[in-house]
Coordinates of C-alpha atoms and ligand atoms in Angstrom, one line a residue:
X1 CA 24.2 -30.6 25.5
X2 CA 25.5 -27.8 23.5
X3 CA 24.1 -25.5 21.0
X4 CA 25.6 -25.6 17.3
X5 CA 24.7 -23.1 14.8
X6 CA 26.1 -22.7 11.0
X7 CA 27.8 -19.2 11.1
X8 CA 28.1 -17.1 7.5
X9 CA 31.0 -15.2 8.5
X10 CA 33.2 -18.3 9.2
X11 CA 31.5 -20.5 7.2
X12 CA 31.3 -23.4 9.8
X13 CA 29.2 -24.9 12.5
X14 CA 30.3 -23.7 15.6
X15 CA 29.4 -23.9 19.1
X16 CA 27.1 -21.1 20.6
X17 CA 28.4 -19.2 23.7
X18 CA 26.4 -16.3 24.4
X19 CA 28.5 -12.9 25.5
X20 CA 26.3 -13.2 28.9
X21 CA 23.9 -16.0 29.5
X22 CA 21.8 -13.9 31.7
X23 CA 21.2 -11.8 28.4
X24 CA 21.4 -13.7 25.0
X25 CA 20.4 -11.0 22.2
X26 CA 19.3 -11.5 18.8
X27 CA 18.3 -9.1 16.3
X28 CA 16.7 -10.4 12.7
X29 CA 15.7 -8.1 9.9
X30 CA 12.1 -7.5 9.6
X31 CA 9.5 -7.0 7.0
X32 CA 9.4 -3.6 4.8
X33 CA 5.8 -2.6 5.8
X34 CA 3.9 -1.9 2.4
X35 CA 2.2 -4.9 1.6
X36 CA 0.7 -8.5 2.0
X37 CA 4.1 -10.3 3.3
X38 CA 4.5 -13.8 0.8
X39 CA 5.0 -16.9 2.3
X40 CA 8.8 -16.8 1.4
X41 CA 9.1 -13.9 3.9
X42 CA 7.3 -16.1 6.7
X43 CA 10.4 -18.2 6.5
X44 CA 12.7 -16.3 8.5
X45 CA 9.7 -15.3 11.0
X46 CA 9.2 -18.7 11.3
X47 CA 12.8 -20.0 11.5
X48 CA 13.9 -17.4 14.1
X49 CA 10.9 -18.2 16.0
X50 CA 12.1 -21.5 16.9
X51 CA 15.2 -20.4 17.9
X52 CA 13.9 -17.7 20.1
X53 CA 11.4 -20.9 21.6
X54 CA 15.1 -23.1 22.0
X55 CA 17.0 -20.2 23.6
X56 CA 14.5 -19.5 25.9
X57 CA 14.0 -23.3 26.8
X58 CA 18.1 -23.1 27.2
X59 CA 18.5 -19.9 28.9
X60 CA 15.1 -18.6 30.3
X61 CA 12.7 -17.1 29.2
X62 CA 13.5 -13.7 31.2
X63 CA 17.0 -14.0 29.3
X64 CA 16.9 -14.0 25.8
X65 CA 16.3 -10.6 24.0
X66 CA 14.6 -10.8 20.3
X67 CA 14.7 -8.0 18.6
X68 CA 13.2 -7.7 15.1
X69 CA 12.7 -4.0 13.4
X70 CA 9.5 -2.7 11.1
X71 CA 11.0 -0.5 8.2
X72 CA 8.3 1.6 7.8
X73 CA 10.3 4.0 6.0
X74 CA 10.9 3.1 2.5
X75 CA 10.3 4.0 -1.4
X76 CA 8.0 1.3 -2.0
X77 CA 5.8 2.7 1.0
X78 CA 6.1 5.8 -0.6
X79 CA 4.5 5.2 -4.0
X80 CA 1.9 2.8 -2.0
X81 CA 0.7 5.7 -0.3
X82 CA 0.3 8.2 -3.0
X83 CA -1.4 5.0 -5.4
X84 CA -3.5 3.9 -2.4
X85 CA -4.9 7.3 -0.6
X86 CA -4.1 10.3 -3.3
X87 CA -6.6 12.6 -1.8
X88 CA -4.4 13.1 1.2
X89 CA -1.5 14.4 2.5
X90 CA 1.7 12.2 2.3
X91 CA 3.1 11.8 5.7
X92 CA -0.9 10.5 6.7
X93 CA -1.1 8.3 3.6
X94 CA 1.9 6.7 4.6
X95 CA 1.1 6.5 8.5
X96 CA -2.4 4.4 7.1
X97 CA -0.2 2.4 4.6
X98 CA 2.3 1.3 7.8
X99 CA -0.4 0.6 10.2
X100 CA -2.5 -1.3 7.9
X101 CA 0.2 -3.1 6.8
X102 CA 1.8 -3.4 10.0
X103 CA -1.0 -5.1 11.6
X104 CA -2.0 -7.4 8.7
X105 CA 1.9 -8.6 9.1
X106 CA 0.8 -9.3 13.0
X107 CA -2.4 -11.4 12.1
X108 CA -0.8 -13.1 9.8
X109 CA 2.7 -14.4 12.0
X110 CA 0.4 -14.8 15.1
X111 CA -1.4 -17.2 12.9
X112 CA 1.6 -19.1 12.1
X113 CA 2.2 -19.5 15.4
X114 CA 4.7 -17.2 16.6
X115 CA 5.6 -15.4 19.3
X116 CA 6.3 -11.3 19.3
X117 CA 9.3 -10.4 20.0
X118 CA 10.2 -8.8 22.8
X119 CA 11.2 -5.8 21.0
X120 CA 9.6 -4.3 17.1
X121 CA 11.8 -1.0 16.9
X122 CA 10.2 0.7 13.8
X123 CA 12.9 3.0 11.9
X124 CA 11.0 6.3 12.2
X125 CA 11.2 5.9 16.0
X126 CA 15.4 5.6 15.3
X127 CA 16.5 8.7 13.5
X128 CA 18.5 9.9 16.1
X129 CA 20.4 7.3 16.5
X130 CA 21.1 7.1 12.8
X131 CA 21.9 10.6 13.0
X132 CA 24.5 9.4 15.7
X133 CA 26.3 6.6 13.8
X134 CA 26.4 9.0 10.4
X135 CA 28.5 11.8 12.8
X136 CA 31.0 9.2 14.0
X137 CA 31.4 7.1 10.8
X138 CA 32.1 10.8 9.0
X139 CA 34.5 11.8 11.8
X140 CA 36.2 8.8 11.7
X141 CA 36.9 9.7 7.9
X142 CA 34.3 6.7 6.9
X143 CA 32.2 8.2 5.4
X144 CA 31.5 11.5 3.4
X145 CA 28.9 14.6 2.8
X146 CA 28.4 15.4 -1.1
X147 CA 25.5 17.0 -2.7
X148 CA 23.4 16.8 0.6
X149 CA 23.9 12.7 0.7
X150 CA 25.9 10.8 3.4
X151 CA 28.0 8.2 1.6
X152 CA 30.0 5.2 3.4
X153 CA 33.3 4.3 1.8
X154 CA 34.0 0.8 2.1
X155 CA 37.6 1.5 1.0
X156 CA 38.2 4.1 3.4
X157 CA 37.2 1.0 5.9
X158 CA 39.6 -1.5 4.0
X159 CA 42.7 1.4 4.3
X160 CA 42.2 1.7 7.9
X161 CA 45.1 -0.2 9.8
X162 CA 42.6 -1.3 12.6
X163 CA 40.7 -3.7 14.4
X164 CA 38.0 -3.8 11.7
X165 CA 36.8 -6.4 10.0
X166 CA 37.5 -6.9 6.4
X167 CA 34.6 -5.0 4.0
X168 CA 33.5 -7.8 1.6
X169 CA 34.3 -10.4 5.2
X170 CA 30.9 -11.3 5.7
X171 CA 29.8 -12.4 1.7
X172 CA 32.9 -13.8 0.9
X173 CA 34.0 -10.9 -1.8
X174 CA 37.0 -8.9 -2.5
X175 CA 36.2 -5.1 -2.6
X176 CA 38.9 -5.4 -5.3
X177 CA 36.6 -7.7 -7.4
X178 CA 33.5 -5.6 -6.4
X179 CA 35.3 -2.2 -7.5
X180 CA 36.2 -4.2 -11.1
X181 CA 32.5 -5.5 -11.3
X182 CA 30.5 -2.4 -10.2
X183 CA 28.2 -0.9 -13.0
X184 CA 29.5 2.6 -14.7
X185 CA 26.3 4.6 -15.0
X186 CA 27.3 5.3 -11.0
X187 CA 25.7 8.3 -9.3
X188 CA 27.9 11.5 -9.7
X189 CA 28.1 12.5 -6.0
X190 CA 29.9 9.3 -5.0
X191 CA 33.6 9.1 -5.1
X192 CA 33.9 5.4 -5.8
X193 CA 31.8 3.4 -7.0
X194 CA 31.2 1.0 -3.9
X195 CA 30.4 3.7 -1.9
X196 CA 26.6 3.5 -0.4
X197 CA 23.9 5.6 0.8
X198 CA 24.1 6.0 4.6
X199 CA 21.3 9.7 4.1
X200 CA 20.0 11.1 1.4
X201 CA 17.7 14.3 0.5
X202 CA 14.1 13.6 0.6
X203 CA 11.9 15.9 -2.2
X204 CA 8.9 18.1 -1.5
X205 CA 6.3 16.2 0.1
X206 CA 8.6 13.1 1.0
X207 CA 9.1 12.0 5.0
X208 CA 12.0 14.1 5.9
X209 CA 14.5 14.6 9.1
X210 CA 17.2 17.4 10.1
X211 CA 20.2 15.5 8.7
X212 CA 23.3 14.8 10.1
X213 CA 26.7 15.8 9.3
X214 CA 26.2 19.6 9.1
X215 CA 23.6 18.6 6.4
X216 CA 20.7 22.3 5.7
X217 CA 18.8 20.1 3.8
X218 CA 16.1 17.7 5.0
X219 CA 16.8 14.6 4.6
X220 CA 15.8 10.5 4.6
X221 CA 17.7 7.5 5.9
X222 CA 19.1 4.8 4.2
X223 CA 17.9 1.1 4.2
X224 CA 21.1 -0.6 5.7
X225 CA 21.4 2.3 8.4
X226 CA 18.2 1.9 9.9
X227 CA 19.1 -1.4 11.0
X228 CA 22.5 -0.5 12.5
X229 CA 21.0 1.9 14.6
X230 CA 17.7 -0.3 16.3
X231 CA 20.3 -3.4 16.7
X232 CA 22.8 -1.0 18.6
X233 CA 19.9 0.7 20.4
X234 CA 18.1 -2.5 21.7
X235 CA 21.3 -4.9 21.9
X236 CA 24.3 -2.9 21.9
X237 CA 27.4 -2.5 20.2
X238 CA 28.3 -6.1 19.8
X239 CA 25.4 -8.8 20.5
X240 CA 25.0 -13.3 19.9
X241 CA 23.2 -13.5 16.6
X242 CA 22.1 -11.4 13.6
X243 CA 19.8 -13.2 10.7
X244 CA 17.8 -13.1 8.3
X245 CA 17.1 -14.4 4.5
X246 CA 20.2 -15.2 2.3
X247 CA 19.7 -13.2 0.0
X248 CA 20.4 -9.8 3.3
X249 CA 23.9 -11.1 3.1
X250 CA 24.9 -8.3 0.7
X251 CA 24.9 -5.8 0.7
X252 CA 22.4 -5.3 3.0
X253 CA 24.5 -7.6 6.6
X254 CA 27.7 -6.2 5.0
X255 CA 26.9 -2.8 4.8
X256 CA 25.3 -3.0 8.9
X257 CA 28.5 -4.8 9.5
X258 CA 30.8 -2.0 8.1
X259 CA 28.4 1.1 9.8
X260 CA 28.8 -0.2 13.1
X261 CA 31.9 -1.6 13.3
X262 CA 33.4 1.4 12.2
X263 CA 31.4 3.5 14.2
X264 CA 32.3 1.7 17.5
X265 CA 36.2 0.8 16.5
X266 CA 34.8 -2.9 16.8
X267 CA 35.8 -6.4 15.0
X268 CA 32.9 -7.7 15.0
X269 CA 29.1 -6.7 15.0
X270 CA 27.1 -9.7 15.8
X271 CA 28.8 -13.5 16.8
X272 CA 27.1 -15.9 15.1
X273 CA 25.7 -14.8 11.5
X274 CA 22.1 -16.9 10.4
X275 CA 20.7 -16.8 7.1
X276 CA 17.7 -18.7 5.9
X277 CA 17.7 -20.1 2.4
X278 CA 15.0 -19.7 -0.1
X279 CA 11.3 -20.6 -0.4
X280 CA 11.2 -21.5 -3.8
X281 CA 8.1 -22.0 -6.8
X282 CA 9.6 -24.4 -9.3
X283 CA 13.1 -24.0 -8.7
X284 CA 12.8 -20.2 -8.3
X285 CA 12.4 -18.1 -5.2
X286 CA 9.5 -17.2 -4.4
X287 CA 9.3 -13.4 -4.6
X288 CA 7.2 -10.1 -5.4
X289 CA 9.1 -9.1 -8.7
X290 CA 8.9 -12.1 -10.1
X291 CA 5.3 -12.6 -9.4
X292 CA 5.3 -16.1 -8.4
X293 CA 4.0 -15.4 -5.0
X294 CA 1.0 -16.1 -2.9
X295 CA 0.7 -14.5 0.4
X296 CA 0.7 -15.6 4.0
X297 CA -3.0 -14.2 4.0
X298 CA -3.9 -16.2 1.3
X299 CA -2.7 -19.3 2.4
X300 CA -4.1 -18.7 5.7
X301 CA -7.7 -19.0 4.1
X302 CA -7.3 -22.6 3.0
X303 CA -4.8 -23.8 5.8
X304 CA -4.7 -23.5 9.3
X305 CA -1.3 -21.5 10.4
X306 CA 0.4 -24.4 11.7
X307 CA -0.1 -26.6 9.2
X308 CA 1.9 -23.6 7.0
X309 CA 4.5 -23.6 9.8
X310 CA 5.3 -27.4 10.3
X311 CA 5.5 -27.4 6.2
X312 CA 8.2 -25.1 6.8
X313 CA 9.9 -26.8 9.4
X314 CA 10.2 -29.7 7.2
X315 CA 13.0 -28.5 5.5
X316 CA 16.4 -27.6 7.9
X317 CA 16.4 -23.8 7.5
X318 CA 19.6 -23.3 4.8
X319 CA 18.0 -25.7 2.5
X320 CA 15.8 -24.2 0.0
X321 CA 12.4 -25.2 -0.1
X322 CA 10.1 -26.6 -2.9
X323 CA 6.4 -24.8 -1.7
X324 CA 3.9 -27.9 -3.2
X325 CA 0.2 -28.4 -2.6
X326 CA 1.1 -31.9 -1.8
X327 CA 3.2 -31.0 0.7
X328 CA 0.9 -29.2 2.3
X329 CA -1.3 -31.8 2.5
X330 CA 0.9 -33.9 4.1
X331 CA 1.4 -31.4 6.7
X332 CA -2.6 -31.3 7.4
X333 CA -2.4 -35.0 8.2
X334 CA 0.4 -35.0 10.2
X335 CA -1.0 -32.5 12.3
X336 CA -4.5 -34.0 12.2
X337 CA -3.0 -37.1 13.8
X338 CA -1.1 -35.0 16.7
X339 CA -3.7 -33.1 17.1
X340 CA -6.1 -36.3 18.1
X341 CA -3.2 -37.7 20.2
X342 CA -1.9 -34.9 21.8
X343 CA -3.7 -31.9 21.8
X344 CA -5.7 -32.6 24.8
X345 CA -2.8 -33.9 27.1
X346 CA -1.0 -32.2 29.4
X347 CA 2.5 -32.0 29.0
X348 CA 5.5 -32.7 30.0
X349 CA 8.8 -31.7 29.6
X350 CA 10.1 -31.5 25.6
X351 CA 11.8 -34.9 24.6
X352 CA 15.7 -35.1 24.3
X353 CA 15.1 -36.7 20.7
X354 CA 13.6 -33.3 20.1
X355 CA 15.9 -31.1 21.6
X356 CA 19.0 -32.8 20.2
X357 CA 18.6 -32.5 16.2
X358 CA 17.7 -28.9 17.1
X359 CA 21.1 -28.2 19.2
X360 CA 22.8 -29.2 15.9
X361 CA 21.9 -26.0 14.1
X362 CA 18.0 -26.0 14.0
X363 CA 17.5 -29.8 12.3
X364 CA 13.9 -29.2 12.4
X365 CA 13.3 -32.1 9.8
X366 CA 15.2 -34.4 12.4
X367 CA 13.0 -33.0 15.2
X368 CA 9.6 -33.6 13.1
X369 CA 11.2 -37.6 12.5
X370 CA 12.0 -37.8 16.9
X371 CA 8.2 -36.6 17.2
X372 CA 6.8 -39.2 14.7
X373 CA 8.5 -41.5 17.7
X374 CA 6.7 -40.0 20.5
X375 CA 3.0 -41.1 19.3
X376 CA 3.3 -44.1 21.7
X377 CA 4.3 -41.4 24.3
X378 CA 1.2 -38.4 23.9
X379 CA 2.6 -36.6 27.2
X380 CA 5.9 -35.9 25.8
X381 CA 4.7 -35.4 22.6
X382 CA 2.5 -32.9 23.4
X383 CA 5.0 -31.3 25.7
X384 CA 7.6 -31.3 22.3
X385 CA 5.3 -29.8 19.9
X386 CA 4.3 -27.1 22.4
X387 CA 8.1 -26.2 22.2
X388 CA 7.9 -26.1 18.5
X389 CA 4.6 -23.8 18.5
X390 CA 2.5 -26.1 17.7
X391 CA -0.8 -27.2 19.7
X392 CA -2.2 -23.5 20.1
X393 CA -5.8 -25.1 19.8
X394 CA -7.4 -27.8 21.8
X395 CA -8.7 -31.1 19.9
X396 CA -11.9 -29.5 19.1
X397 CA -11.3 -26.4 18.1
X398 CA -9.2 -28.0 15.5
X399 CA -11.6 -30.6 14.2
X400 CA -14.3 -27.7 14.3
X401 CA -12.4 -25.6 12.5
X402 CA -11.5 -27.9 9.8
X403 CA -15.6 -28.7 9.7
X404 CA -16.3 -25.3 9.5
X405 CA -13.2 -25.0 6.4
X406 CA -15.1 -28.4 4.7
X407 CA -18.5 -26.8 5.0
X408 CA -20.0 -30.1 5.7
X409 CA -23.3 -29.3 8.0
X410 CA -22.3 -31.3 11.4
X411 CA -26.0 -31.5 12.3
X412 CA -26.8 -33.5 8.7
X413 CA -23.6 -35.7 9.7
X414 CA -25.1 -36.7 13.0
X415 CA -28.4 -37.5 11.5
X416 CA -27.4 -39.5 9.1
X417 CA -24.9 -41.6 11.2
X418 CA -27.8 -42.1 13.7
X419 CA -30.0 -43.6 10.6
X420 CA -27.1 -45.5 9.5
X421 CA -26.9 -47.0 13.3
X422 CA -30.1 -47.6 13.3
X423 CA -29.8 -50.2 9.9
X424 CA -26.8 -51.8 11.6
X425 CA -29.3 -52.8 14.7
X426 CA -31.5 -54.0 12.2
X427 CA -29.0 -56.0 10.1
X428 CA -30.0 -53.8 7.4
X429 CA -26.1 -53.6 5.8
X430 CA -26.9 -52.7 2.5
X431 CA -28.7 -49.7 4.2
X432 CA -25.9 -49.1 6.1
X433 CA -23.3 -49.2 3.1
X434 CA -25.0 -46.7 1.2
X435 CA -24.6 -43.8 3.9
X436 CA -21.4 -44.7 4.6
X437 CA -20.9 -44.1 0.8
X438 CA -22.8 -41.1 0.9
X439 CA -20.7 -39.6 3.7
X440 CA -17.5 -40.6 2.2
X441 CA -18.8 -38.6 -0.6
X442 CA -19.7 -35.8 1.5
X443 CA -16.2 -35.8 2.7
X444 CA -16.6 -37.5 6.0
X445 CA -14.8 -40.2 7.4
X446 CA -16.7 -42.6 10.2
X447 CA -15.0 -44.4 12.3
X448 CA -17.0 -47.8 14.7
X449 CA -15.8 -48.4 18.1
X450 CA -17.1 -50.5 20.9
X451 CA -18.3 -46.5 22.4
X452 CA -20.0 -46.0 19.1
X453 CA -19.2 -44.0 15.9
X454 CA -16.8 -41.0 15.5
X455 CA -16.5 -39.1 12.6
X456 CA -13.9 -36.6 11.0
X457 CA -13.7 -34.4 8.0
X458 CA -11.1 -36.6 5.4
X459 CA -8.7 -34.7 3.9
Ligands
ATP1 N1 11.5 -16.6 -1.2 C1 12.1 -16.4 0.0 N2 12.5 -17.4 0.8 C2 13.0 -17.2 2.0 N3 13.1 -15.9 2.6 C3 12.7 -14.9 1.8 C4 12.2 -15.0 0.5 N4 11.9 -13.8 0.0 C5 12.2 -12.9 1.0 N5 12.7 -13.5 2.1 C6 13.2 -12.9 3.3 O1 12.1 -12.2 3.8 C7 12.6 -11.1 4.6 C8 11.9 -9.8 4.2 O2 12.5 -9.5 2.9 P1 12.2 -8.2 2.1 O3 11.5 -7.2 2.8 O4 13.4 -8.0 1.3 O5 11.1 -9.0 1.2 P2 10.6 -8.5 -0.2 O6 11.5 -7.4 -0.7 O7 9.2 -8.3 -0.1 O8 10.9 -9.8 -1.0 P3 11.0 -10.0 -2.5 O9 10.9 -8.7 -3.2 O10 12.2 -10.8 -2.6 O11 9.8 -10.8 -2.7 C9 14.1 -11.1 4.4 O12 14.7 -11.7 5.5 C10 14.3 -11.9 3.2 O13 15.5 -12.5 3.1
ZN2 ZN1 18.4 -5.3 8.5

């Protein structure tokens, strides 16, 4: 059985070899740390989650490295901190604004039922290897110093007779086109106007760095840089599989692309390219400046995680997905059903009609049909969700959580079923009708069985 994964750069399935077995690395963008993450932005966590879970079920668990960063350095965190905490200085406004937010992210993804990865490089902690990368990409004429900035020059790449890739490769442009398409009001330190912020200065009061380059000035990286630097520091030059949303293709995966491949004299930065398509409201994606978000947080008051997360998985990961109540509600059976089947069985190995749809590039909504198939089969069933990252509760805890969610008084339920047992000894079924009735109203579903009568919370 071989893996498959859809690769951006070629623009084809192809099979997955890892450059050592005993080490498969993967680095995927993370979150920008300055608010509530949207349930948009749970889609990649999620996504790359069960890859890291099939990897490690492929390779070991010892031998897959995940790496996914924490920008906590950032404009937006900026002017958070100064709205949020004006009464103090900067630099601590922003360290409360990146831990709160930082852990809030982690409360929220645990929920959803993932797993950490085994590295969170935050940018702060990288400068110096930013610093690096900056030095070679300007002594390999790359890149340039003017007015205190660092700029890259994506046709200096393109005029280099190398082993580089191609600048525009990755996103399917031509640096041609871009060059003809790129806006006029450009800023007046850069020489052309593809060129892109590798460091700039910061102002008074801003998070600032010696810079690189031969640089006086203090200074700030850019985005794109930060990410070149923890990928090479935690996974080297050239490691399996970068992703992340669609929408990081550019600039932000051609721009990392172009940093460290021309730092390092390398073709290629990462093997396999994985992007994740949209969560979408009505046919738009889901996203901050539009406003049509709701947050992971949010959601997580009204849904357990996993019913979020097996919602998500729904849809294969390159598809966009429509985000509906009624979905969601769907989900919460589903997982109401597994839950009573399976939660509370030990496990056995995952099923091959699992494992296979996800081999050919992640088809989780294949997966989710193959485990519909095992409810004759709880064992394997409950060994196959536990691959997925589902099953985190025991039967219980789930039904008593879902109680507790209903607010429906469990004690009231029991006494009431115990008076409508008691009218069913006496033949008294009219009796026996009406608190039926009246639980059904309540919310509560009974079920009679030769041991006597169950009861759940309906959804
Ligand atoms: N609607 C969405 N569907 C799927 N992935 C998304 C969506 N919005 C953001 N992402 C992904 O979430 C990750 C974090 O992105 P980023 O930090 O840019 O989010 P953001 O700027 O808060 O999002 P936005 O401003 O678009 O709401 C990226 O991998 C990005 O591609
Ligand atoms: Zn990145």
């Amino acid at each position: 059985m071989e893996l498959r994964l859809y690769d951006t750069l070629s623009r084809e399935k192809r099979t997955f070899v890892p450059l050592d077995a005993n080490n498969v690395r993967m680095y995927v963008c993370g979150p920008t740390v300055y608010d509530f993450a949207h349930i948009g932005n749970a889609r990649p966590v999620i996504v790359f989650d069960v890859l890291f879970r099939l990897l490690r079920h492929l390779y070991g668990e010892a031998h897959v490295k995940y790496v996914r960063n924490i920008t906590d350095v950032d404009d937006k965190i900026n002017d958070r901190a100064a709205r949020d905490f004006p009464g103090l200085p900067l630099n601590e406004a922003i360290r409360k604004v990146t831990e709160q937010t930082g852990k809030q992210f982690h409360a929220d993804v645990d929920a959803l039922g993932c797993l950490r990865p085994t590295v969170e490089p935050r940018a702060t902690e990288h400068i110096g290897e930013m610093r690096e990368i900056i030095e070679r990409l300007v002594a390999g004429g790359f890149a340039y110093v003017a007015e205190d900035h660092v700029l890259f020059s994506p046709q200096a790449m393109n005029a280099a007779n190398s082993v580089l890739p191609r600048y525009g490769a990755l996103s399917n442009r031509s640096l041609d086109e871009m060059i003809a398409g790129a806006r006029v009001d450009v800023a007046p330190y850069k020489k052309d106007n593809t060129d892109f912020v590798l460091w700039k200065p910061s102002k008074p009061g801003e998070p600032s760095w010696p810079s690189p380059a031969g640089i006086a000035a203090q200074g700030r990286p850019g985005w794109h840089i930060e990410c070149s630097a923890m990928a090479w520091k935690h996974l080297g030059e050239h490691f399996d599989i970068h992703g992340g949303g669609i929408d990081l293709v550019f600039p932000h995966h051609e721009n990392e692309v172009a940093q460290t491949c021309c730092a390092f004299h390398r073709e290629r930065m990462a093997n396999t390219w994985m992007h994740n398509g949209f969560l979408q409201v009505e046919g738009e994606k889901m996203s901050k400046s539009l406003g049509n978000f709701i947050t992971i947080h949010e959601l997580l008051a009204d849904w357990p995680g996993e019913v979020l997360r097996l919602n998500m998985l729904k849809t294969q990961y390159r598809s966009p997905i429509d985000w509906t109540m009624k979905s969601l509600e769907e989900s919460a059976k589903t997982l109401d059903d597994w839950y009573r089947v399976a939660a509370d069985v030990a496990p056995t190995e995952p099923a091959a009609s699992v494992i296979e749809p996800l081999l050919d590039d992640l088809n989780t909504p294949q997966a989710i049909t193959a485990l519909h198939g095992l409810r004759g089969d709880a064992a394997a069933l409950s060994g196959s969700l536990r691959l997925l990252g589902f099953l985190a509760e025991s039967a219980a805890q789930w039904e008593g959580r879902k109680q507790q969610a209903s607010g429906v008084d469990a004690k009231e339920v029991e006494r009431l079923i115990a008076e409508r047992t008691a009218a069913r000894s006496r033949k008294d079924f009219k009796e026996s009708d009406r608190i039926r009735d009246l639980l059904a109203a309540m919310g509560v579903a009974i079920k009679d069985s030769k041991e006597g009568t169950t009861w759940e919370i309906a959804r």
